[in-house]
Each structure stands twice: as structure tokens, then as C-alpha cells.
């Protein structure tokens, strides 16, 4: 074990059982005011049992790896770990001063090494193996995202102060462990509504940082709604010129240029997150109707909308030009989006007749496929003839639609509103929406993807997603307060098999995240179901 002389290790590294307490990760300077010796540098260790989502296995040994100023990084040829190493450096260098220079052969006494799986072993997609010894941290994965998730695990094993923006004195250590890990579900999503209130690239990037820390791998961006059209479409500039300039409550709105969107997609991808863009149709389209009256069957000019009602707008589904328009829009979105999916909405189309809705959805799904993407839609699309590979996103009270979609062969992403709608209140009397119920962190955690839709074939379940609607949210701290600590809870529902999950244990691990959120400057909610230490 490498310890600085005279230093004291004050963290919960001695046990893997979670005995570190809610404030795990605390550390302090060793020397008290009465000592005559020079103050010793503190040794800073993270909490054991502080990883969210819970990994498949953790084997704890005795000893530590010490991050030293000269610790180097080695990336084995063929290991797709460049982004993961950049992420690790960017997240720990400001606070620790450890720059992790890349070397080809390890010349420093300690190193972090990224390698392909050892010969004769396999690691599943997005999985990773971490082995920490006194002189080396060995990280192995088969793909880009596996390395990123390994880094997120390493960040969670470090003392929370390692994530801060300014240098803190002391030496950071990692406990000697072997971790193997891989996700239970391929789709672990978070949705951000930038239509009801507009959020620009900086806020979205910070949200990507948050979701990636918990191994969420899809950012579903709700780009259009009645209140605003938020993505530049070069073939239809009026959509943003006329359709983006307001939001709920009458604020200025805004939109992402194609360059900004492209940059965001790349930023997210480097952090293991695929952007899934949503163009909501045929309802939720007032902003488009304001911009282009020809999309409206009534021929009347639509008025900009700044309220919070739903279900009053519809594209003209019986006019051929509407399909040309949808083809133009989704064609540009497809070109900007390397990910496999485009979401076409399909929810709450209360002003479209049932027959028109079915016709529109059937054709629109086909148009998305013609652009080389797999279409995703809210569960109502199950009423239509899907006509090919489709993903249905379950959200509503009834299960008929999602079962109808699955019956046609669709895969399913689960966003049960009573558990995953993070715009709902955490607690009665708190801020947020109420229509889907009060969602404490425990409620966000305590559900089983396999049984939430009775009768749904488990083989159809791709994973889970937590939406954040923003009628009542207009700044980044509020996004963070609604999603922390509930997003990590949903992330674990998606990553960790239900049989391995336990709320008592999870709630302690979630509590241990708070000092890291503080170090990162992220706002959060002191949810009473999570045993946070007193402030
Ligand atoms: C329902 S969930 C909606 C959204 C609202 C949300 C508010 C879904 C597919 N549609 O349009 O923003 O409720 O909680």
C-alpha cells in the first residue's frame, strides 16, 4: 500500500459492505492544530459501495492505487479508449492535478492502462472490466462505450472532490478491486424537452455530463412542440424564423443551429450517449403551423402558443404536401444524426381523427425508414399499421397501444409515467407536475421492467427512459433538481438486473453521490426517501 508518511486515510475503504455511511468519501487533513510536525497531505479516497448503477460484481482486496503527478496513461493498440481517457483527464485534472500523459511504454511507476479484452476472454457490448492494483489500473472493454462507462465507474470510486473545478490539496487513491460490469438493457435513455422552454448547447452539454455519469446512453431531444420549433431546417427556414420565438410563459425561445446540433451529437457520442431527435407529429405541431399555414387543413393562421395545454394542434394529414414537408424535415435530421433512430412523436393527437392518425403514422414511419433510420414513437402509434421495424415508447396509463405495437413486432422502451416522469413532484407540496402522481426516488426505483406492462413479451423490451418535460422548468438548476437524485435511480433500473437490485442498498449508494454533485456544482433535491447526510 502506498501511503504518504503521516497522512491519515479517512474514508470508507476498509469494507465493501456499505459501512461508509451516507457521507462516504469524506476526507480531511491529518494534522491537527496541536501537532508540531508539518501538516500532512490528506489521502482522499472515495466511498466503497458508492457506484450507481450497481455493477455486476465487485471483488475488494486490500491496498490502494495512488494517483501521482507522474501517473501515466497507456492505450493499447486497437483499444477504442481515446474519448474515455480524455473524459477521465478532463474530469480529474482540475482538482487533482493529475494530467495522465499518454505514453507508449509505461515509464512511470504507476499507470492507467486501457486494453482490449485479454486473449480468450470476451466482454459484452458496453461492458468493462477494471482491475486495480498497487501500481496499475487495468481497464478492459470491447468497445468505445465500455471504456467510457469504466471511466465513469472510476470517477465514482474517487473521492468526490476529485470532480471539482479547482485544485484541492492531497493525494487521491483508488481501492484495490476487480469490477466486472455490463448493462442489463441496451436502451437507457433520458429525454429532455427543449420545446416548452428552450435550453441551449451549454445547458444540454451539462445534462449530457450528468446522464453519462450514470451510464445513460440515449439522449432523446424533444425538439418540437406547440410552443416552439427548436432545430434549424435549411429547406424550411420559416420553421425557426417564425416558429422558435417563444416558449411557455412568453419567454424568447430559441433554436439550435445545425452546427450546434452536430456539435452536441459529437459531444454526447464521446460520452457514450446517442442523441435521438424527436420531431413530434401529427399533434403537438402548433409552432410548425404558425411558421407554415399550408400544413394546417383549416387554412387559418395559427397563433403562437405560450400555454401548457396539449392536444389542440394537428398537421393536415390529408394533404400530400404535408408528407413532402415531413420527408424534407426528417431527411435533414437523418443527415445530421449518425444514431440509428428518429422519433416522430405520435402522442396526444387529439385533434386528428383516428383514421387520419393511422394513415399519417403509417406513412411517416415509412418515410423515416426511407432515410435509413429506425422510427420511434410514443405508444399511441400502436393503433396504426406499423409496416416495419419500429420502437414504441410506453408512457400512458393504458397498455392496449403498446401491446398492439409489440404484437406487430415493435421493440419497446419503457417510460411508465408513474415512475419515470421526472417533471412530477418528488413530494406532495413540492415543485413539479402532478398528473402522473408523486414520484419519490424510491418510486422511481421500485419497479420491474419485466412486469410493468402485463402481457408484454420480455424479449421485446429494449430498455427504459426517463423523460423530463419542461412546461414548469426554465433553467439548468431546475433540470438538475428534478433529475438528481431520481435519474440515477432510473439509470440503475435500466443497467442492473432487477434480481440484483435492492432499494435499501441503492438508496445509500445514491446518497453518496451528493458530495460529487456539490463538487460539480450541480443542484439537487434532498429527497426524503434517500438517506443523505445532514447538510
Ligand atoms: C404528457 S407524455 C405529454 C407531454 C407533456 C407531459 C407533461 C407525452 C408523450 N406527452 O406533452 O409535456 O405530459 O407531464
Coordinates of C-alpha atoms and ligand atoms in Angstrom, one line a residue:
X1 CA 0.0 0.0 0.0
X2 CA 1.3 3.4 -0.9
X3 CA 0.5 6.0 1.8
X4 CA 2.1 9.3 2.4
X5 CA 4.0 9.4 5.7
X6 CA 2.0 10.9 8.4
X7 CA -1.2 11.0 6.4
X8 CA -4.5 9.7 7.5
X9 CA -6.9 7.9 5.3
X10 CA -10.4 8.9 6.3
X11 CA -12.8 7.2 4.0
X12 CA -14.8 4.1 3.8
X13 CA -12.3 2.0 2.0
X14 CA -12.0 -0.7 4.6
X15 CA -15.1 -2.5 3.8
X16 CA -17.2 -3.4 0.7
X17 CA -20.4 -3.6 2.7
X18 CA -21.5 0.0 2.6
X19 CA -20.4 0.8 6.0
X20 CA -19.0 4.1 4.8
X21 CA -22.2 5.9 5.8
X22 CA -24.2 8.4 3.9
X23 CA -21.4 10.9 3.6
X24 CA -18.8 8.4 2.3
X25 CA -16.0 9.9 0.6
X26 CA -15.2 12.5 3.2
X27 CA -11.6 13.2 3.8
X28 CA -9.7 15.6 5.8
X29 CA -6.3 16.9 6.6
X30 CA -4.5 14.7 9.1
X31 CA -2.6 17.1 11.2
X32 CA -4.5 18.8 14.0
X33 CA -3.7 22.2 15.2
X34 CA -1.7 20.9 18.2
X35 CA 0.9 18.9 16.3
X36 CA 4.4 20.3 15.9
X37 CA 5.0 18.3 12.7
X38 CA 4.3 19.8 9.2
X39 CA 0.7 19.3 8.2
X40 CA 0.5 16.1 6.3
X41 CA -1.3 16.0 3.0
X42 CA -4.6 14.3 3.2
X43 CA -5.2 11.0 1.4
X44 CA -8.5 11.2 -0.3
X45 CA -10.5 8.0 -1.0
X46 CA -14.0 7.6 -2.3
X47 CA -16.7 5.6 -0.6
X48 CA -16.7 1.9 -1.2
X49 CA -20.1 0.8 -2.3
X50 CA -20.8 4.1 -3.9
X51 CA -21.2 3.2 -7.5
X52 CA -24.5 3.9 -9.3
X53 CA -25.7 2.0 -11.2
X54 CA -24.6 -1.1 -9.3
X55 CA -22.0 -3.1 -11.2
X56 CA -22.3 -6.8 -11.8
X57 CA -19.5 -7.8 -9.5
X58 CA -17.0 -6.1 -7.2
X59 CA -14.3 -8.0 -5.5
X60 CA -12.5 -6.0 -2.9
X61 CA -8.9 -6.7 -1.9
X62 CA -6.6 -4.8 0.5
X63 CA -4.4 -2.0 -0.7
X64 CA -4.7 1.1 -2.9
X65 CA -3.6 2.6 -6.2
X66 CA -2.3 6.1 -5.7
X67 CA -2.8 8.7 -8.4
X68 CA 0.6 10.5 -8.6
X69 CA 1.5 13.6 -10.6
X70 CA 3.6 11.3 -12.9
X71 CA 0.9 8.6 -13.3
X72 CA 0.7 7.9 -17.0
X73 CA -1.9 6.5 -19.3
X74 CA -1.4 3.7 -21.8
X75 CA -3.8 2.9 -24.6
X76 CA -3.2 -0.5 -26.2
X77 CA -3.3 -0.6 -30.0
X78 CA -6.9 -1.3 -31.1
X79 CA -8.5 -0.3 -27.8
X80 CA -11.1 2.4 -28.6
X81 CA -10.3 4.4 -25.5
X82 CA -9.3 7.8 -26.6
X83 CA -12.5 9.5 -25.7
X84 CA -12.6 7.7 -22.3
X85 CA -9.1 8.8 -21.5
X86 CA -9.9 12.4 -22.5
X87 CA -13.0 12.3 -20.3
X88 CA -11.0 11.0 -17.3
X89 CA -8.4 13.7 -17.7
X90 CA -10.9 16.5 -18.1
X91 CA -12.8 15.4 -15.1
X92 CA -10.0 14.9 -12.6
X93 CA -7.1 17.1 -13.7
X94 CA -8.5 20.4 -12.4
X95 CA -8.9 19.1 -8.8
X96 CA -6.2 16.5 -8.6
X97 CA -3.5 18.0 -10.9
X98 CA -3.0 14.5 -12.4
X99 CA -2.7 15.0 -16.1
X100 CA -2.3 11.4 -17.2
X101 CA 0.2 11.9 -20.1
X102 CA -0.1 9.2 -22.7
X103 CA 3.0 7.1 -23.1
X104 CA 3.5 4.1 -25.3
X105 CA 5.5 2.0 -22.9
X106 CA 5.0 2.7 -19.2
X107 CA 7.9 4.8 -18.0
X108 CA 6.3 6.0 -14.8
X109 CA 6.0 3.8 -11.7
X110 CA 2.2 3.9 -11.9
X111 CA -0.2 3.8 -14.9
X112 CA -3.8 3.5 -16.0
X113 CA -3.9 1.2 -18.9
X114 CA -6.8 0.7 -21.4
X115 CA -6.7 -2.5 -23.3
X116 CA -8.9 -4.9 -25.3
X117 CA -10.2 -8.0 -23.5
X118 CA -7.4 -10.4 -22.6
X119 CA -6.9 -13.2 -25.1
X120 CA -9.5 -15.9 -24.7
X121 CA -11.9 -13.6 -22.8
X122 CA -14.9 -11.7 -24.0
X123 CA -16.6 -8.6 -22.7
X124 CA -20.2 -7.8 -23.8
X125 CA -21.2 -4.6 -25.6
X126 CA -20.8 -1.6 -23.3
X127 CA -19.3 -3.9 -20.6
X128 CA -15.9 -3.4 -19.0
X129 CA -13.5 -4.9 -16.5
X130 CA -11.4 -2.9 -14.1
X131 CA -8.6 -4.3 -12.1
X132 CA -6.9 -2.0 -9.6
X133 CA -3.6 -2.9 -8.1
X134 CA -0.9 -1.0 -6.3
X135 CA 0.9 0.0 -9.5
X136 CA -1.7 -0.1 -12.2
X137 CA -5.3 0.4 -13.0
X138 CA -6.1 -2.1 -15.8
X139 CA -9.3 -1.2 -17.8
X140 CA -10.5 -3.6 -20.5
X141 CA -13.5 -3.3 -22.8
X142 CA -14.6 -4.4 -26.3
X143 CA -16.0 -1.1 -27.5
X144 CA -15.8 2.7 -27.1
X145 CA -18.7 3.0 -24.7
X146 CA -17.4 0.2 -22.5
X147 CA -14.3 2.3 -21.9
X148 CA -16.4 5.4 -21.2
X149 CA -18.5 3.5 -18.6
X150 CA -15.4 2.2 -17.0
X151 CA -14.1 5.8 -16.6
X152 CA -17.5 6.8 -15.1
X153 CA -17.1 4.0 -12.6
X154 CA -13.5 5.1 -11.7
X155 CA -14.8 8.7 -11.2
X156 CA -17.4 7.3 -8.8
X157 CA -14.7 5.4 -6.9
X158 CA -12.6 8.5 -6.4
X159 CA -13.3 10.9 -3.6
X160 CA -16.0 13.4 -4.7
X161 CA -13.6 16.3 -4.5
X162 CA -11.7 14.8 -7.5
X163 CA -14.6 16.0 -9.7
X164 CA -14.3 19.7 -8.7
X165 CA -13.2 22.6 -10.8
X166 CA -10.3 23.8 -8.6
X167 CA -7.2 22.1 -7.2
X168 CA -7.6 20.5 -3.8
X169 CA -4.6 19.5 -1.7
X170 CA -3.8 15.9 -1.1
X171 CA -3.4 12.6 -2.7
X172 CA -6.2 10.6 -4.4
X173 CA -6.3 6.9 -4.1
X174 CA -8.4 4.1 -5.6
X175 CA -9.1 0.9 -3.7
X176 CA -7.7 -2.4 -5.0
X177 CA -10.7 -4.1 -6.5
X178 CA -11.7 -6.1 -9.5
X179 CA -15.0 -5.0 -11.1
X180 CA -16.8 -6.7 -14.0
X181 CA -19.8 -5.0 -15.4
X182 CA -22.3 -4.9 -18.3
X183 CA -25.8 -3.5 -18.8
X184 CA -29.0 -5.5 -18.5
X185 CA -30.7 -3.3 -21.1
X186 CA -29.3 -1.8 -24.3
X187 CA -31.5 1.3 -24.1
X188 CA -31.1 3.5 -21.1
X189 CA -32.5 6.9 -22.0
X190 CA -33.2 10.4 -20.7
X191 CA -35.5 12.7 -22.6
X192 CA -35.1 16.5 -22.4
X193 CA -37.9 18.7 -23.7
X194 CA -36.3 21.8 -25.2
X195 CA -39.5 22.9 -26.9
X196 CA -41.7 24.1 -24.0
X197 CA -38.7 26.0 -22.7
X198 CA -35.6 26.4 -24.8
X199 CA -32.3 25.1 -23.5
X200 CA -29.2 25.9 -25.5
X201 CA -26.0 23.9 -26.1
X202 CA -24.3 24.7 -22.8
X203 CA -27.2 23.5 -20.7
X204 CA -27.6 20.4 -22.9
X205 CA -23.9 19.6 -22.6
X206 CA -24.1 19.8 -18.8
X207 CA -27.1 17.5 -18.9
X208 CA -25.1 15.1 -21.1
X209 CA -22.4 15.2 -18.5
X210 CA -25.0 14.3 -15.8
X211 CA -26.6 11.4 -17.6
X212 CA -23.3 9.9 -18.9
X213 CA -22.1 9.8 -15.3
X214 CA -24.9 7.2 -14.7
X215 CA -24.3 5.3 -17.9
X216 CA -27.4 6.6 -19.6
X217 CA -26.7 6.0 -23.3
X218 CA -29.5 7.8 -25.1
X219 CA -30.4 11.5 -25.0
X220 CA -33.8 11.8 -26.6
X221 CA -34.2 15.5 -27.5
X222 CA -37.8 16.7 -27.8
X223 CA -37.1 19.3 -30.5
X224 CA -40.6 20.5 -31.5
X225 CA -43.9 21.1 -29.8
X226 CA -46.8 23.6 -29.9
X227 CA -44.7 26.2 -28.2
X228 CA -41.6 26.1 -30.3
X229 CA -39.6 24.6 -33.2
X230 CA -36.0 24.2 -31.9
X231 CA -33.9 22.9 -34.8
X232 CA -32.8 24.7 -37.9
X233 CA -34.2 23.1 -41.1
X234 CA -32.4 24.6 -44.1
X235 CA -35.1 23.7 -46.7
X236 CA -37.7 25.3 -44.5
X237 CA -36.1 28.3 -42.7
X238 CA -39.5 29.6 -41.7
X239 CA -39.8 26.9 -39.1
X240 CA -37.2 28.6 -36.9
X241 CA -37.6 32.1 -38.2
X242 CA -41.3 32.1 -37.3
X243 CA -41.7 29.0 -35.1
X244 CA -39.0 29.3 -32.5
X245 CA -39.5 32.7 -31.0
X246 CA -41.5 32.0 -27.9
X247 CA -41.9 29.4 -25.2
X248 CA -44.2 28.6 -22.2
X249 CA -44.8 31.8 -20.3
X250 CA -43.8 34.1 -23.2
X251 CA -40.0 33.9 -23.0
X252 CA -37.8 34.5 -26.0
X253 CA -37.4 30.8 -27.0
X254 CA -34.6 30.0 -29.4
X255 CA -33.4 27.1 -31.5
X256 CA -30.3 25.0 -32.3
X257 CA -28.5 25.7 -35.5
X258 CA -27.5 22.6 -37.5
X259 CA -23.8 23.3 -36.5
X260 CA -24.8 23.4 -32.8
X261 CA -26.8 20.3 -33.1
X262 CA -23.9 18.5 -34.9
X263 CA -21.5 19.5 -32.1
X264 CA -23.9 18.3 -29.4
X265 CA -24.3 15.0 -31.1
X266 CA -20.5 14.6 -31.2
X267 CA -20.1 15.8 -27.6
X268 CA -22.7 13.2 -26.5
X269 CA -21.2 10.4 -28.5
X270 CA -17.8 11.0 -27.0
X271 CA -19.5 10.4 -23.6
X272 CA -21.3 7.2 -24.7
X273 CA -24.6 9.0 -25.4
X274 CA -26.5 8.7 -28.7
X275 CA -28.8 11.6 -29.5
X276 CA -32.3 10.5 -30.5
X277 CA -34.1 13.5 -32.1
X278 CA -37.8 13.9 -31.9
X279 CA -40.0 15.8 -34.4
X280 CA -43.4 15.5 -32.7
X281 CA -46.2 14.8 -35.2
X282 CA -49.1 14.9 -36.2
X283 CA -50.2 16.7 -33.0
X284 CA -48.0 19.0 -30.9
X285 CA -47.4 21.0 -34.1
X286 CA -48.7 24.5 -33.4
X287 CA -45.2 26.0 -33.9
X288 CA -44.9 24.5 -37.3
X289 CA -48.4 25.6 -38.2
X290 CA -47.5 29.2 -37.2
X291 CA -44.5 29.0 -39.5
X292 CA -46.2 27.4 -42.5
X293 CA -50.0 27.7 -42.7
X294 CA -50.1 25.2 -45.6
X295 CA -49.5 22.5 -43.0
X296 CA -52.9 23.4 -41.5
X297 CA -56.1 21.9 -43.0
X298 CA -58.2 24.8 -41.7
X299 CA -56.2 27.3 -43.8
X300 CA -56.3 29.6 -40.8
X301 CA -53.1 31.2 -39.5
X302 CA -52.2 29.6 -36.2
X303 CA -51.3 31.9 -33.3
X304 CA -48.1 31.4 -31.3
X305 CA -48.8 29.4 -28.2
X306 CA -47.3 30.0 -24.7
X307 CA -49.6 27.9 -22.5
X308 CA -49.4 24.3 -21.4
X309 CA -52.4 22.6 -22.9
X310 CA -51.9 19.7 -25.2
X311 CA -53.9 18.0 -28.0
X312 CA -55.2 21.1 -29.9
X313 CA -53.0 21.1 -33.0
X314 CA -52.6 18.8 -36.0
X315 CA -50.8 18.6 -39.2
X316 CA -53.1 18.3 -42.3
X317 CA -52.7 14.6 -42.7
X318 CA -54.9 14.5 -45.9
X319 CA -52.8 16.9 -47.9
X320 CA -49.9 15.4 -49.9
X321 CA -47.6 18.4 -49.3
X322 CA -47.6 17.5 -45.6
X323 CA -45.7 14.3 -46.4
X324 CA -43.3 16.2 -48.7
X325 CA -42.6 18.5 -45.8
X326 CA -42.1 15.6 -43.3
X327 CA -39.8 14.0 -45.8
X328 CA -37.7 17.2 -46.1
X329 CA -37.5 17.7 -42.3
X330 CA -36.7 14.1 -41.4
X331 CA -34.2 13.9 -44.4
X332 CA -32.2 16.8 -42.9
X333 CA -32.4 15.4 -39.4
X334 CA -31.3 12.0 -40.6
X335 CA -28.2 13.5 -42.3
X336 CA -27.3 15.4 -39.1
X337 CA -27.8 12.3 -36.9
X338 CA -25.4 9.4 -37.0
X339 CA -27.5 7.5 -34.5
X340 CA -29.9 4.8 -35.7
X341 CA -33.2 6.4 -34.6
X342 CA -35.6 9.3 -35.3
X343 CA -38.6 9.8 -33.0
X344 CA -41.7 11.0 -34.7
X345 CA -43.8 11.6 -31.6
X346 CA -47.3 10.5 -32.2
X347 CA -48.6 11.3 -28.7
X348 CA -51.8 13.1 -27.8
X349 CA -53.0 13.8 -31.3
X350 CA -56.5 14.6 -30.1
X351 CA -57.3 16.9 -33.0
X352 CA -56.5 14.3 -35.6
X353 CA -59.3 11.8 -36.5
X354 CA -58.4 8.2 -35.6
X355 CA -58.4 7.2 -39.3
X356 CA -56.2 10.2 -40.3
X357 CA -53.9 9.5 -37.4
X358 CA -53.4 5.9 -38.5
X359 CA -52.8 6.9 -42.1
X360 CA -50.3 9.6 -41.1
X361 CA -48.4 7.4 -38.7
X362 CA -48.1 4.5 -41.2
X363 CA -46.7 6.8 -43.9
X364 CA -44.5 8.8 -41.6
X365 CA -42.9 5.6 -40.2
X366 CA -42.1 4.6 -43.7
X367 CA -40.5 8.0 -44.5
X368 CA -38.2 7.7 -41.5
X369 CA -37.2 4.2 -42.7
X370 CA -36.6 5.6 -46.2
X371 CA -34.0 7.9 -44.6
X372 CA -32.2 4.9 -43.2
X373 CA -33.4 5.3 -39.6
X374 CA -35.5 3.1 -37.3
X375 CA -38.5 5.1 -36.3
X376 CA -39.5 5.6 -32.6
X377 CA -42.9 6.8 -31.5
X378 CA -44.9 7.2 -28.3
X379 CA -47.1 4.2 -27.6
X380 CA -50.2 5.6 -29.4
X381 CA -48.6 4.6 -32.7
X382 CA -49.6 1.0 -31.9
X383 CA -53.0 1.9 -33.2
X384 CA -51.5 2.2 -36.7
X385 CA -50.2 -0.4 -39.1
X386 CA -46.5 0.0 -38.3
X387 CA -45.3 -1.7 -41.5
X388 CA -41.8 -2.5 -40.4
X389 CA -39.2 -2.2 -37.7
X390 CA -40.3 0.3 -35.1
X391 CA -39.8 1.2 -31.4
X392 CA -42.8 2.1 -29.3
X393 CA -42.2 4.2 -26.2
X394 CA -44.6 3.2 -23.4
X395 CA -45.8 6.1 -21.3
X396 CA -49.6 6.2 -20.9
X397 CA -52.0 4.7 -18.4
X398 CA -53.4 2.1 -20.7
X399 CA -51.4 -0.7 -22.1
X400 CA -53.5 -1.5 -25.2
X401 CA -51.4 0.6 -27.6
X402 CA -48.1 -0.7 -26.5
X403 CA -49.3 -4.3 -26.6
X404 CA -50.7 -3.6 -30.1
X405 CA -47.3 -2.3 -31.2
X406 CA -45.4 -5.2 -29.7
X407 CA -47.9 -7.6 -31.3
X408 CA -46.8 -6.1 -34.6
X409 CA -43.1 -6.8 -33.7
X410 CA -42.1 -3.4 -32.4
X411 CA -39.5 -3.2 -29.7
X412 CA -40.5 -1.3 -26.6
X413 CA -38.8 1.4 -24.5
X414 CA -40.4 1.8 -21.0
X415 CA -41.2 5.2 -19.7
X416 CA -44.0 4.4 -17.2
X417 CA -45.2 7.9 -16.2
X418 CA -45.9 7.0 -12.6
X419 CA -42.2 6.0 -12.1
X420 CA -40.1 7.8 -14.7
X421 CA -41.7 11.2 -15.4
X422 CA -39.1 13.4 -13.7
X423 CA -41.3 16.6 -14.2
X424 CA -43.6 15.2 -11.5
X425 CA -43.2 16.3 -7.8
X426 CA -40.8 14.4 -5.6
X427 CA -43.0 15.1 -2.7
X428 CA -46.5 16.4 -2.1
X429 CA -46.3 20.2 -1.9
X430 CA -43.0 20.3 -3.7
X431 CA -42.4 21.8 -7.1
X432 CA -43.4 20.0 -10.3
X433 CA -46.3 18.4 -12.1
X434 CA -48.8 16.0 -10.5
X435 CA -50.9 14.3 -13.1
X436 CA -48.8 11.1 -13.1
X437 CA -48.5 11.1 -9.3
X438 CA -45.8 11.9 -6.7
X439 CA -42.5 10.3 -7.7
X440 CA -40.1 10.0 -4.9
X441 CA -36.6 8.5 -5.7
X442 CA -37.9 5.2 -4.2
X443 CA -40.9 5.3 -6.6
X444 CA -38.5 6.0 -9.5
X445 CA -36.5 2.9 -8.4
X446 CA -39.1 0.4 -7.3
X447 CA -40.4 -1.1 -10.5
X448 CA -39.6 -4.0 -12.7
X449 CA -39.3 -3.5 -16.4
X450 CA -40.3 -7.2 -17.0
X451 CA -43.7 -6.8 -15.3
X452 CA -44.7 -3.1 -15.6
X453 CA -46.7 -3.9 -18.8
X454 CA -48.6 -7.1 -18.0
X455 CA -48.6 -9.4 -21.0
X456 CA -45.6 -7.7 -22.8
X457 CA -43.2 -10.3 -24.1
X458 CA -39.9 -9.6 -22.2
X459 CA -37.9 -10.2 -25.4
X460 CA -39.5 -7.0 -26.9
X461 CA -38.2 -4.8 -24.1
X462 CA -35.2 -2.7 -25.2
X463 CA -34.9 -0.7 -22.0
X464 CA -36.1 2.3 -20.0
X465 CA -36.1 6.1 -20.4
X466 CA -36.8 9.0 -18.0
X467 CA -38.5 11.9 -19.7
X468 CA -38.2 15.5 -18.5
X469 CA -40.9 17.7 -19.8
X470 CA -40.2 21.4 -19.2
X471 CA -43.5 23.3 -19.0
X472 CA -42.5 24.1 -15.4
X473 CA -38.7 24.2 -15.9
X474 CA -36.9 27.1 -17.3
X475 CA -33.3 26.9 -16.1
X476 CA -30.5 24.4 -15.7
X477 CA -30.5 24.2 -11.9
X478 CA -34.2 23.2 -12.0
X479 CA -33.4 20.5 -14.6
X480 CA -30.8 19.2 -12.1
X481 CA -33.1 19.4 -9.1
X482 CA -35.8 17.4 -10.9
X483 CA -33.3 14.8 -12.1
X484 CA -31.0 14.4 -9.1
X485 CA -31.4 12.0 -7.3
X486 CA -34.2 10.4 -9.4
X487 CA -32.3 10.0 -12.7
X488 CA -29.6 7.8 -11.1
X489 CA -32.4 5.6 -9.7
X490 CA -33.9 5.1 -13.2
X491 CA -30.4 4.5 -14.6
X492 CA -30.0 1.6 -12.2
X493 CA -33.4 0.2 -13.3
X494 CA -32.0 0.1 -16.8
X495 CA -28.5 -1.1 -16.1
X496 CA -28.7 -3.5 -13.2
X497 CA -30.9 -6.7 -13.5
X498 CA -33.9 -6.5 -11.2
X499 CA -32.9 -9.6 -9.3
X500 CA -29.7 -7.8 -8.3
X501 CA -31.4 -4.6 -7.2
X502 CA -32.4 -3.6 -3.7
X503 CA -33.7 -0.2 -2.6
X504 CA -32.1 -0.2 0.8
X505 CA -28.6 -0.6 -0.7
X506 CA -29.3 1.6 -3.7
X507 CA -30.6 4.5 -1.6
X508 CA -27.3 4.5 0.3
X509 CA -25.2 4.5 -2.9
X510 CA -27.4 7.3 -4.3
X511 CA -26.9 9.3 -1.1
X512 CA -23.2 9.1 -1.6
X513 CA -23.5 10.9 -4.9
X514 CA -24.4 14.2 -3.3
X515 CA -20.9 15.4 -2.4
X516 CA -19.9 14.7 -6.0
X517 CA -22.9 16.8 -7.3
X518 CA -21.8 19.6 -5.0
X519 CA -18.2 19.4 -6.3
X520 CA -19.5 19.6 -9.8
X521 CA -21.8 22.5 -9.0
X522 CA -25.0 20.6 -9.8
X523 CA -28.2 21.4 -7.9
X524 CA -30.1 18.5 -6.4
X525 CA -33.1 17.8 -4.3
X526 CA -32.9 16.5 -0.8
X527 CA -35.5 13.7 -1.4
X528 CA -36.6 12.3 2.0
X529 CA -36.5 8.7 0.7
X530 CA -32.7 8.9 0.2
X531 CA -30.5 8.8 3.4
X532 CA -28.5 11.9 2.5
X533 CA -26.2 13.1 5.3
X534 CA -27.4 16.3 7.0
X535 CA -26.4 19.5 5.3
Ligands
LIG1 C1 -47.7 14.3 -21.5 S1 -46.0 12.1 -22.2 C2 -47.1 14.6 -22.7 C3 -46.3 15.8 -22.8 C4 -46.4 16.7 -21.6 C5 -46.3 15.9 -20.3 C6 -46.3 16.7 -19.1 C7 -46.3 12.5 -23.6 C8 -46.0 11.6 -24.6 N1 -46.9 13.7 -23.7 O1 -46.8 16.5 -23.9 O2 -45.4 17.6 -21.6 O3 -47.4 15.0 -20.3 O4 -46.1 15.9 -18.0

